[in-house]
Short mmCIF file of C-alpha atoms in Angstrom, two decimals:
data_model
loop_
_atom_site.label_atom_id
_atom_site.label_comp_id
_atom_site.label_asym_id
_atom_site.label_seq_id
_atom_site.Cartn_x
_atom_site.Cartn_y
_atom_site.Cartn_z
CA UNK A 17 0.75 -88.00 -45.68
CA UNK A 18 -0.09 -85.46 -43.01
CA UNK A 19 2.69 -84.74 -40.62
CA UNK A 20 1.90 -84.61 -36.92
CA UNK A 21 1.71 -81.04 -35.72
CA UNK A 22 4.53 -79.93 -33.49
CA UNK A 23 2.01 -77.74 -31.67
CA UNK A 24 0.44 -80.89 -30.24
CA UNK A 25 3.30 -83.00 -28.88
CA UNK A 26 2.70 -86.23 -27.05
CA UNK A 27 1.90 -85.83 -23.35
CA UNK A 28 5.02 -86.09 -21.21
CA UNK A 29 3.42 -89.00 -19.35
CA UNK A 30 3.64 -91.14 -22.50
CA UNK A 31 7.43 -90.68 -22.49
CA UNK A 32 7.51 -91.51 -18.77
CA UNK A 33 5.79 -94.80 -19.57
CA UNK A 34 8.38 -95.39 -22.30
CA UNK A 35 11.21 -94.90 -19.77
CA UNK A 36 9.67 -97.54 -17.51
CA UNK A 37 9.27 -99.93 -20.45
CA UNK A 38 12.99 -99.42 -21.22
CA UNK A 39 13.97 -100.39 -17.65
CA UNK A 40 11.75 -103.44 -17.67
CA UNK A 41 12.86 -104.48 -21.15
CA UNK A 42 16.47 -104.39 -19.98
CA UNK A 43 15.59 -106.85 -17.23
CA UNK A 44 13.75 -109.14 -19.63
CA UNK A 45 16.62 -109.49 -22.09
CA UNK A 46 19.73 -109.22 -19.91
CA UNK A 47 19.37 -112.68 -18.33
CA UNK A 48 20.89 -114.47 -21.31
CA UNK A 49 24.22 -112.78 -20.61
CA UNK A 50 24.07 -113.26 -16.83
CA UNK A 51 23.13 -116.96 -16.76
CA UNK A 52 26.73 -118.32 -16.55
CA UNK A 53 27.55 -116.09 -13.57
CA UNK A 54 24.29 -117.07 -11.83
CA UNK A 55 25.07 -120.74 -12.44
CA UNK A 56 28.48 -120.43 -10.78
CA UNK A 57 27.36 -118.23 -7.90
CA UNK A 58 24.32 -120.30 -6.90
CA UNK A 59 25.88 -123.68 -7.80
CA UNK A 60 23.10 -124.71 -10.17
CA UNK A 61 23.39 -126.30 -13.64
CA UNK A 62 23.77 -123.94 -16.58
CA UNK A 63 20.45 -125.15 -17.98
CA UNK A 64 18.69 -124.23 -14.75
CA UNK A 65 20.14 -120.72 -14.85
CA UNK A 66 19.09 -120.37 -18.49
CA UNK A 67 15.52 -121.34 -17.49
CA UNK A 68 15.21 -117.96 -15.78
CA UNK A 69 14.66 -116.45 -19.23
CA UNK A 70 11.82 -118.88 -19.90
CA UNK A 71 10.36 -118.13 -16.46
CA UNK A 72 10.21 -114.44 -17.36
CA UNK A 73 8.55 -115.14 -20.71
CA UNK A 74 5.94 -117.40 -19.11
CA UNK A 75 5.26 -114.75 -16.46
CA UNK A 76 4.71 -112.18 -19.21
CA UNK A 77 2.31 -114.44 -21.11
CA UNK A 78 0.28 -115.44 -18.06
CA UNK A 79 0.49 -112.11 -16.28
CA UNK A 80 -0.81 -109.83 -19.04
CA UNK A 81 -4.45 -111.01 -19.07
CA UNK A 82 -4.54 -111.63 -15.31
CA UNK A 83 -3.45 -108.10 -14.39
CA UNK A 84 -4.96 -106.13 -17.27
CA UNK A 85 -8.60 -106.17 -16.19
CA UNK A 86 -7.98 -104.53 -12.83
CA UNK A 87 -5.00 -102.46 -13.95
CA UNK A 88 -6.66 -100.61 -16.83
CA UNK A 89 -9.50 -99.53 -14.53
CA UNK A 90 -7.01 -97.77 -12.27
CA UNK A 91 -4.82 -96.06 -14.87
CA UNK A 92 -3.39 -93.56 -12.39
CA UNK A 93 -2.39 -95.98 -9.61
CA UNK A 94 -1.80 -99.28 -11.44
CA UNK A 95 1.42 -98.31 -13.29
CA UNK A 96 3.02 -97.18 -10.03
CA UNK A 97 1.88 -100.33 -8.21
CA UNK A 98 3.32 -102.55 -10.92
CA UNK A 99 6.63 -100.66 -10.80
CA UNK A 100 6.83 -101.04 -7.02
CA UNK A 101 6.31 -104.80 -7.36
CA UNK A 102 8.92 -104.93 -10.14
CA UNK A 103 11.54 -103.09 -8.04
CA UNK A 104 10.79 -105.24 -4.98
CA UNK A 105 11.21 -108.44 -7.00
CA UNK A 106 14.63 -107.29 -8.21
CA UNK A 107 15.74 -106.34 -4.69
CA UNK A 108 14.77 -109.77 -3.35
CA UNK A 109 16.40 -111.44 -6.34
CA UNK A 110 19.65 -109.54 -5.81
CA UNK A 111 19.78 -110.53 -2.13
CA UNK A 112 18.80 -114.19 -2.28
CA UNK A 113 21.18 -117.13 -2.27
CA UNK A 114 18.38 -119.61 -3.06
CA UNK A 115 17.80 -120.38 -6.74
CA UNK A 116 14.14 -121.27 -6.16
CA UNK A 117 13.54 -117.82 -4.65
CA UNK A 118 15.34 -116.18 -7.57
CA UNK A 119 13.16 -118.15 -9.99
CA UNK A 120 10.02 -116.95 -8.23
CA UNK A 121 11.21 -113.32 -8.31
CA UNK A 122 11.62 -113.57 -12.07
CA UNK A 123 8.03 -114.74 -12.44
CA UNK A 124 6.77 -111.96 -10.14
CA UNK A 125 8.81 -109.34 -12.02
CA UNK A 126 7.44 -110.61 -15.33
CA UNK A 127 3.84 -110.48 -14.12
CA UNK A 128 4.41 -106.89 -12.96
CA UNK A 129 6.06 -106.05 -16.27
CA UNK A 130 3.17 -107.60 -18.21
CA UNK A 131 0.61 -105.70 -16.17
CA UNK A 132 2.45 -102.42 -16.63
CA UNK A 133 2.80 -102.90 -20.40
CA UNK A 134 -0.83 -103.96 -20.82
CA UNK A 135 -2.02 -100.85 -18.95
CA UNK A 136 0.42 -98.60 -20.83
CA UNK A 137 -0.69 -99.94 -24.21
CA UNK A 138 -4.29 -99.21 -23.29
CA UNK A 139 -3.80 -95.83 -21.58
CA UNK A 140 -1.16 -94.13 -23.75
CA UNK A 141 -3.17 -94.20 -27.02
CA UNK A 142 -6.25 -93.00 -25.12
CA UNK A 143 -4.37 -89.86 -23.99
CA UNK A 144 -3.87 -88.57 -27.54
CA UNK A 145 -5.89 -87.80 -30.64
CA UNK A 146 -6.67 -90.75 -32.95
CA UNK A 147 -4.07 -89.70 -35.52
CA UNK A 148 -1.37 -89.74 -32.81
CA UNK A 149 -2.14 -93.15 -31.32
CA UNK A 150 0.36 -95.02 -33.47
CA UNK A 151 3.05 -92.58 -32.38
CA UNK A 152 2.17 -93.08 -28.71
CA UNK A 153 2.36 -96.86 -29.14
CA UNK A 154 5.71 -96.51 -30.91
CA UNK A 155 7.14 -94.52 -27.98
CA UNK A 156 6.31 -97.43 -25.67
CA UNK A 157 7.77 -100.05 -27.99
CA UNK A 158 10.87 -97.93 -28.55
CA UNK A 159 11.60 -98.52 -24.88
CA UNK A 160 12.02 -102.21 -25.70
CA UNK A 161 14.30 -101.52 -28.65
CA UNK A 162 16.40 -99.05 -26.66
CA UNK A 163 16.83 -101.81 -24.08
CA UNK A 164 18.41 -103.88 -26.86
CA UNK A 165 20.61 -100.97 -27.96
CA UNK A 166 21.88 -99.77 -24.59
CA UNK A 167 20.34 -101.58 -21.66
CA UNK A 168 21.27 -105.16 -22.50
CA UNK A 169 24.93 -104.47 -23.41
CA UNK A 170 25.27 -102.26 -20.31
CA UNK A 171 23.74 -104.98 -18.13
CA UNK A 172 26.07 -107.58 -19.58
CA UNK A 173 29.09 -105.33 -18.99
CA UNK A 174 28.00 -104.55 -15.43
CA UNK A 175 27.44 -108.22 -14.69
CA UNK A 176 30.84 -109.14 -16.12
CA UNK A 177 32.67 -106.60 -13.96
CA UNK A 178 30.68 -106.63 -10.72
CA UNK A 179 28.55 -109.77 -10.83
CA UNK A 180 24.97 -110.53 -11.76
CA UNK A 181 23.60 -109.05 -8.53
CA UNK A 182 24.91 -105.62 -9.53
CA UNK A 183 22.91 -105.84 -12.75
CA UNK A 184 19.76 -106.62 -10.75
CA UNK A 185 20.36 -103.65 -8.44
CA UNK A 186 20.98 -101.41 -11.45
CA UNK A 187 17.68 -102.36 -13.09
CA UNK A 188 15.83 -101.73 -9.85
CA UNK A 189 17.54 -98.36 -9.46
CA UNK A 190 16.72 -97.47 -13.06
CA UNK A 191 13.03 -97.99 -12.30
CA UNK A 192 13.03 -95.56 -9.38
CA UNK A 193 13.12 -92.35 -11.49
CA UNK A 194 10.37 -93.83 -13.65
CA UNK A 195 8.34 -94.58 -10.51
CA UNK A 196 8.77 -91.01 -9.22
CA UNK A 197 7.79 -89.59 -12.62
CA UNK A 198 4.76 -91.87 -12.89
CA UNK A 199 3.54 -90.71 -9.48
CA UNK A 200 4.27 -87.07 -10.36
CA UNK A 201 2.90 -86.88 -13.90
CA UNK A 202 0.11 -89.47 -14.07
CA UNK A 203 -2.82 -87.33 -15.22
CA UNK A 204 -5.59 -86.94 -12.66
CA UNK A 205 -8.10 -87.27 -15.50
CA UNK A 206 -6.46 -90.34 -17.05
CA UNK A 207 -9.08 -92.08 -19.19
CA UNK A 208 -10.76 -94.99 -17.43
CA UNK A 209 -11.96 -97.62 -19.93
CA UNK A 210 -15.64 -98.37 -19.82
CA UNK A 211 -16.49 -101.43 -17.78
CA UNK A 212 -17.02 -104.07 -20.44
CA UNK A 213 -17.78 -107.59 -19.14
CA UNK A 214 -14.80 -109.90 -19.55
CA UNK A 215 -16.91 -112.37 -21.51
CA UNK A 216 -17.75 -109.67 -24.04
CA UNK A 217 -14.08 -108.68 -24.32
CA UNK A 218 -13.16 -112.31 -24.98
CA UNK A 219 -15.71 -112.38 -27.81
CA UNK A 220 -13.97 -109.36 -29.35
CA UNK A 221 -10.60 -111.12 -29.08
CA UNK A 222 -12.13 -114.23 -30.66
CA UNK A 223 -13.10 -112.40 -33.86
CA UNK A 224 -11.27 -113.78 -36.88
CA UNK A 225 -9.42 -110.56 -37.85
CA UNK A 226 -8.14 -110.24 -34.29
CA UNK A 227 -7.05 -113.89 -34.12
CA UNK A 228 -5.24 -113.60 -37.45
CA UNK A 229 -3.43 -110.43 -36.40
CA UNK A 230 -2.40 -111.96 -33.08
CA UNK A 231 -1.03 -115.02 -34.91
CA UNK A 232 0.81 -112.76 -37.33
CA UNK A 233 2.36 -110.79 -34.46
CA UNK A 234 3.46 -114.00 -32.71
CA UNK A 235 5.03 -115.43 -35.88
CA UNK A 236 6.82 -112.18 -36.73
CA UNK A 237 8.18 -111.76 -33.20
CA UNK A 238 9.10 -115.44 -33.08
CA UNK A 239 11.20 -114.97 -36.20
CA UNK A 240 12.83 -111.90 -34.67
CA UNK A 241 13.86 -113.51 -31.40
CA UNK A 242 14.81 -116.86 -32.88
CA UNK A 243 17.85 -115.14 -34.34
CA UNK A 244 18.28 -112.37 -31.75
CA UNK A 245 18.70 -114.96 -28.99
CA UNK A 246 21.50 -116.58 -31.00
CA UNK A 247 23.01 -113.47 -32.57
CA UNK A 248 26.05 -113.44 -30.27
CA UNK A 249 26.78 -117.11 -30.94
CA UNK A 250 26.31 -116.55 -34.66
CA UNK A 251 28.83 -113.72 -34.58
CA UNK A 252 31.47 -115.56 -32.52
CA UNK A 253 31.08 -119.18 -33.62
CA UNK A 254 30.18 -118.65 -37.29
CA UNK A 255 31.46 -115.21 -38.36
CA UNK A 256 34.58 -115.42 -36.18
CA UNK A 257 34.03 -112.18 -34.28
CA UNK A 258 35.91 -111.63 -31.02
CA UNK A 259 33.81 -111.77 -27.87
CA UNK A 260 34.23 -108.03 -27.41
CA UNK A 261 32.39 -107.35 -30.68
CA UNK A 262 29.15 -109.02 -29.57
CA UNK A 263 27.77 -105.96 -27.68
CA UNK A 264 28.36 -103.88 -30.81
CA UNK A 265 26.51 -106.44 -32.94
CA UNK A 266 23.57 -106.46 -30.53
CA UNK A 267 23.62 -102.67 -30.45
CA UNK A 268 23.43 -102.25 -34.24
CA UNK A 269 20.53 -104.71 -34.36
CA UNK A 270 18.84 -102.67 -31.63
CA UNK A 271 19.56 -99.40 -33.43
CA UNK A 272 17.86 -100.71 -36.55
CA UNK A 273 14.95 -101.88 -34.40
CA UNK A 274 14.58 -98.42 -32.87
CA UNK A 275 14.52 -96.79 -36.30
CA UNK A 276 11.93 -99.29 -37.51
CA UNK A 277 9.61 -98.64 -34.56
CA UNK A 278 10.07 -94.88 -34.91
CA UNK A 279 9.31 -94.93 -38.64
CA UNK A 280 6.18 -97.02 -38.10
CA UNK A 281 4.99 -94.65 -35.39
CA UNK A 282 5.50 -91.52 -37.47
CA UNK A 283 3.88 -92.88 -40.64
CA UNK A 284 0.27 -92.24 -41.54
CA UNK A 285 -2.21 -95.10 -41.43
CA UNK A 286 -2.04 -95.91 -45.14
CA UNK A 287 1.77 -95.66 -45.25
CA UNK A 288 1.99 -97.86 -42.17
CA UNK A 289 -0.24 -100.48 -43.80
CA UNK A 290 1.91 -100.49 -46.96
CA UNK A 291 5.07 -100.59 -44.87
CA UNK A 292 3.79 -103.64 -43.00
CA UNK A 293 3.10 -105.47 -46.25
CA UNK A 294 6.51 -104.57 -47.64
CA UNK A 295 8.25 -105.68 -44.45
CA UNK A 296 6.42 -109.01 -44.38
CA UNK A 297 7.44 -109.62 -48.01
CA UNK A 298 11.08 -108.65 -47.41
CA UNK A 299 11.66 -110.54 -44.17
CA UNK A 300 11.82 -114.12 -45.57
CA UNK A 301 14.52 -113.36 -48.17
CA UNK A 302 16.34 -111.08 -45.73
CA UNK A 303 16.55 -113.82 -43.09
CA UNK A 304 17.66 -116.26 -45.78
CA UNK A 305 20.36 -113.81 -46.87
CA UNK A 306 21.61 -113.57 -43.30
CA UNK A 307 21.77 -117.37 -43.05
CA UNK A 308 24.00 -117.44 -46.15
CA UNK A 309 26.06 -114.25 -45.81
CA UNK A 310 26.23 -114.11 -42.01
CA UNK A 311 29.37 -116.27 -42.05
CA UNK A 312 31.30 -113.04 -42.69
CA UNK A 313 31.56 -110.12 -40.32
CA UNK A 314 30.75 -107.28 -42.74
CA UNK A 315 27.50 -108.74 -44.14
CA UNK A 316 26.49 -109.69 -40.61
CA UNK A 317 26.90 -106.11 -39.38
CA UNK A 318 25.12 -104.75 -42.47
CA UNK A 319 22.15 -107.11 -42.37
CA UNK A 320 21.60 -107.04 -38.59
CA UNK A 321 20.23 -103.46 -38.41
CA UNK A 322 18.20 -103.97 -41.60
CA UNK A 323 16.50 -107.02 -40.12
CA UNK A 324 16.03 -105.26 -36.80
CA UNK A 325 14.30 -102.36 -38.56
CA UNK A 326 12.05 -104.55 -40.70
CA UNK A 327 11.13 -106.87 -37.82
CA UNK A 328 10.39 -104.29 -35.15
CA UNK A 329 8.74 -101.94 -37.63
CA UNK A 330 6.37 -104.74 -38.61
CA UNK A 331 5.83 -105.63 -34.96
CA UNK A 332 4.97 -102.03 -34.07
CA UNK A 333 2.48 -101.80 -36.94
CA UNK A 334 0.88 -105.09 -35.86
CA UNK A 335 0.50 -103.91 -32.27
CA UNK A 336 -1.21 -100.77 -33.55
CA UNK A 337 -3.55 -102.91 -35.65
CA UNK A 338 -4.36 -105.15 -32.68
CA UNK A 339 -5.24 -102.11 -30.57
CA UNK A 340 -7.43 -100.66 -33.32
CA UNK A 341 -9.27 -103.99 -33.71
CA UNK A 342 -9.85 -104.37 -29.98
CA UNK A 343 -11.23 -100.97 -29.00
CA UNK A 344 -14.31 -102.78 -27.66
CA UNK A 345 -12.02 -104.79 -25.38
CA UNK A 346 -10.45 -101.90 -23.43
CA UNK A 347 -8.96 -104.07 -20.68
CA UNK A 348 -7.73 -107.05 -22.68
CA UNK A 349 -6.77 -105.39 -25.98
CA UNK A 350 -3.31 -104.31 -24.81
CA UNK A 351 -2.92 -107.57 -22.89
CA UNK A 352 -3.60 -109.62 -26.03
CA UNK A 353 -0.85 -107.75 -27.89
CA UNK A 354 1.54 -108.38 -24.98
CA UNK A 355 0.70 -112.09 -24.96
CA UNK A 356 1.14 -112.45 -28.73
CA UNK A 357 4.54 -110.74 -28.77
CA UNK A 358 5.84 -112.72 -25.80
CA UNK A 359 4.49 -116.01 -27.10
CA UNK A 360 6.63 -115.43 -30.18
CA UNK A 361 9.61 -114.31 -28.09
CA UNK A 362 9.27 -117.52 -26.04
CA UNK A 363 8.64 -120.05 -28.83
CA UNK A 364 11.04 -118.62 -31.44
CA UNK A 365 14.26 -119.11 -29.44
CA UNK A 366 13.15 -122.59 -28.33
CA UNK A 367 12.59 -123.67 -31.93
CA UNK A 368 15.87 -122.09 -32.97
CA UNK A 369 17.76 -123.83 -30.15
CA UNK A 370 16.26 -127.18 -31.15
CA UNK A 371 17.24 -126.63 -34.78
CA UNK A 372 20.76 -125.51 -33.89
CA UNK A 373 21.18 -128.45 -31.51
CA UNK A 374 20.01 -130.96 -34.09
CA UNK A 375 22.31 -129.65 -36.83
CA UNK A 376 25.25 -128.42 -34.77
CA UNK A 377 25.11 -125.19 -36.79
CA UNK A 378 24.07 -121.85 -35.30
CA UNK A 379 22.91 -120.73 -38.74
CA UNK A 380 19.94 -123.05 -38.20
CA UNK A 381 18.57 -120.37 -35.86
CA UNK A 382 18.48 -117.91 -38.75
CA UNK A 383 16.87 -120.54 -40.98
CA UNK A 384 14.22 -120.92 -38.29
CA UNK A 385 13.58 -117.18 -38.52
CA UNK A 386 13.21 -117.49 -42.29
CA UNK A 387 10.69 -120.31 -41.93
CA UNK A 388 8.64 -118.39 -39.35
CA UNK A 389 8.74 -115.31 -41.59
CA UNK A 390 7.42 -117.39 -44.50
CA UNK A 391 4.60 -118.65 -42.28
CA UNK A 392 3.85 -115.04 -41.26
CA UNK A 393 3.69 -113.99 -44.92
CA UNK A 394 1.39 -116.93 -45.70
CA UNK A 395 -0.84 -115.98 -42.77
CA UNK A 396 -0.99 -112.38 -43.99
CA UNK A 397 -1.90 -113.53 -47.51
CA UNK A 398 -4.63 -115.82 -46.16
CA UNK A 399 -5.98 -112.99 -44.02
CA UNK A 400 -6.07 -110.64 -47.02
CA UNK A 401 -7.92 -113.24 -49.11
CA UNK A 402 -10.43 -113.82 -46.31
CA UNK A 403 -10.96 -110.08 -46.02
CA UNK A 404 -11.63 -109.72 -49.74
CA UNK A 405 -14.04 -112.65 -49.66
CA UNK A 406 -15.92 -111.17 -46.70
CA UNK A 407 -16.15 -107.80 -48.46
CA UNK A 408 -17.40 -109.41 -51.66
CA UNK A 409 -20.08 -111.35 -49.77
CA UNK A 410 -21.15 -108.30 -47.80
CA UNK A 411 -20.16 -109.80 -44.47
CA UNK A 412 -19.73 -106.79 -42.22
CA UNK A 413 -18.81 -108.71 -39.09
CA UNK A 414 -15.40 -107.97 -37.52
#
């Protein structure tokens, strides 16, 4: 495997985009810890406060394709515009006393987040040589994992001490340096994707290899977040951890995730492909092991970073594959990856919650992850068989 040359580091602007993704990822995930405080402060049912997380996920899913077409054609201005909208939504959300207004700000923030991420996933790889594209994508995704490691626990702690509004202000303030850096370092010659008709881009996304990879990404991310959304409850209610240990548990999961994304980004193409296959094979038994051994604190803390690394490493490799398969869809390629990941992040926790509610056992969330991981492995095997059949028949279509 050829190591990336240190004489050709990634452009600083790629790291600026990663900083913004970290700030936005913190906002996406911190709501689960702030929902009880929001419920009390705004006098709404706990279920209504919890729906703010779903509102954000829906905004991400809907917003990515809607904003990507125009955003990717203005790669210098669009990231800054999306960040301004994101900050404004958090300021309004922190000031409002009306739950309906807060709900709308979450949708607006999610649409801005989705647009930013779709543009970043299209622009960042285009700024570097082909052999460095996976690394550039990994820098962006590492912003999400760092949000799990540091941003989410910090947001939860801030909300606990000063109220949920303080957490909203903090996320908005965290975006301001990223906004200044985006305006300062956005390259004047940022690559503008060729103007491909939307209908032609949709045909690219409809190709069978692309559809299979998108499904695989959604299933893998669904398995990841089915357990991640319930990891605190699993630690407290099942493993008997004190409440104060939950941020540490989330942090070790996030640390493993960061290492997985980093490893996938630094690997060569062939090593990354093998690593993806190995991860997909290991995830079902690893989730099953967590469902069995997670009743004890030590196995829970040992398995959490392992599963974070395998899951996010596989997710990073899948995003890279989606982008490589959709080069003829320059506007919607990054958006399709954003939609697939967030569809999984939305559906996985819902399925896990239904399973846990039906059984009265939080370990059902981990079993849900195992089932989704099995489905992902089956989808990967079916895709590999279809690929071999197409090669044998001489079908050269994508």
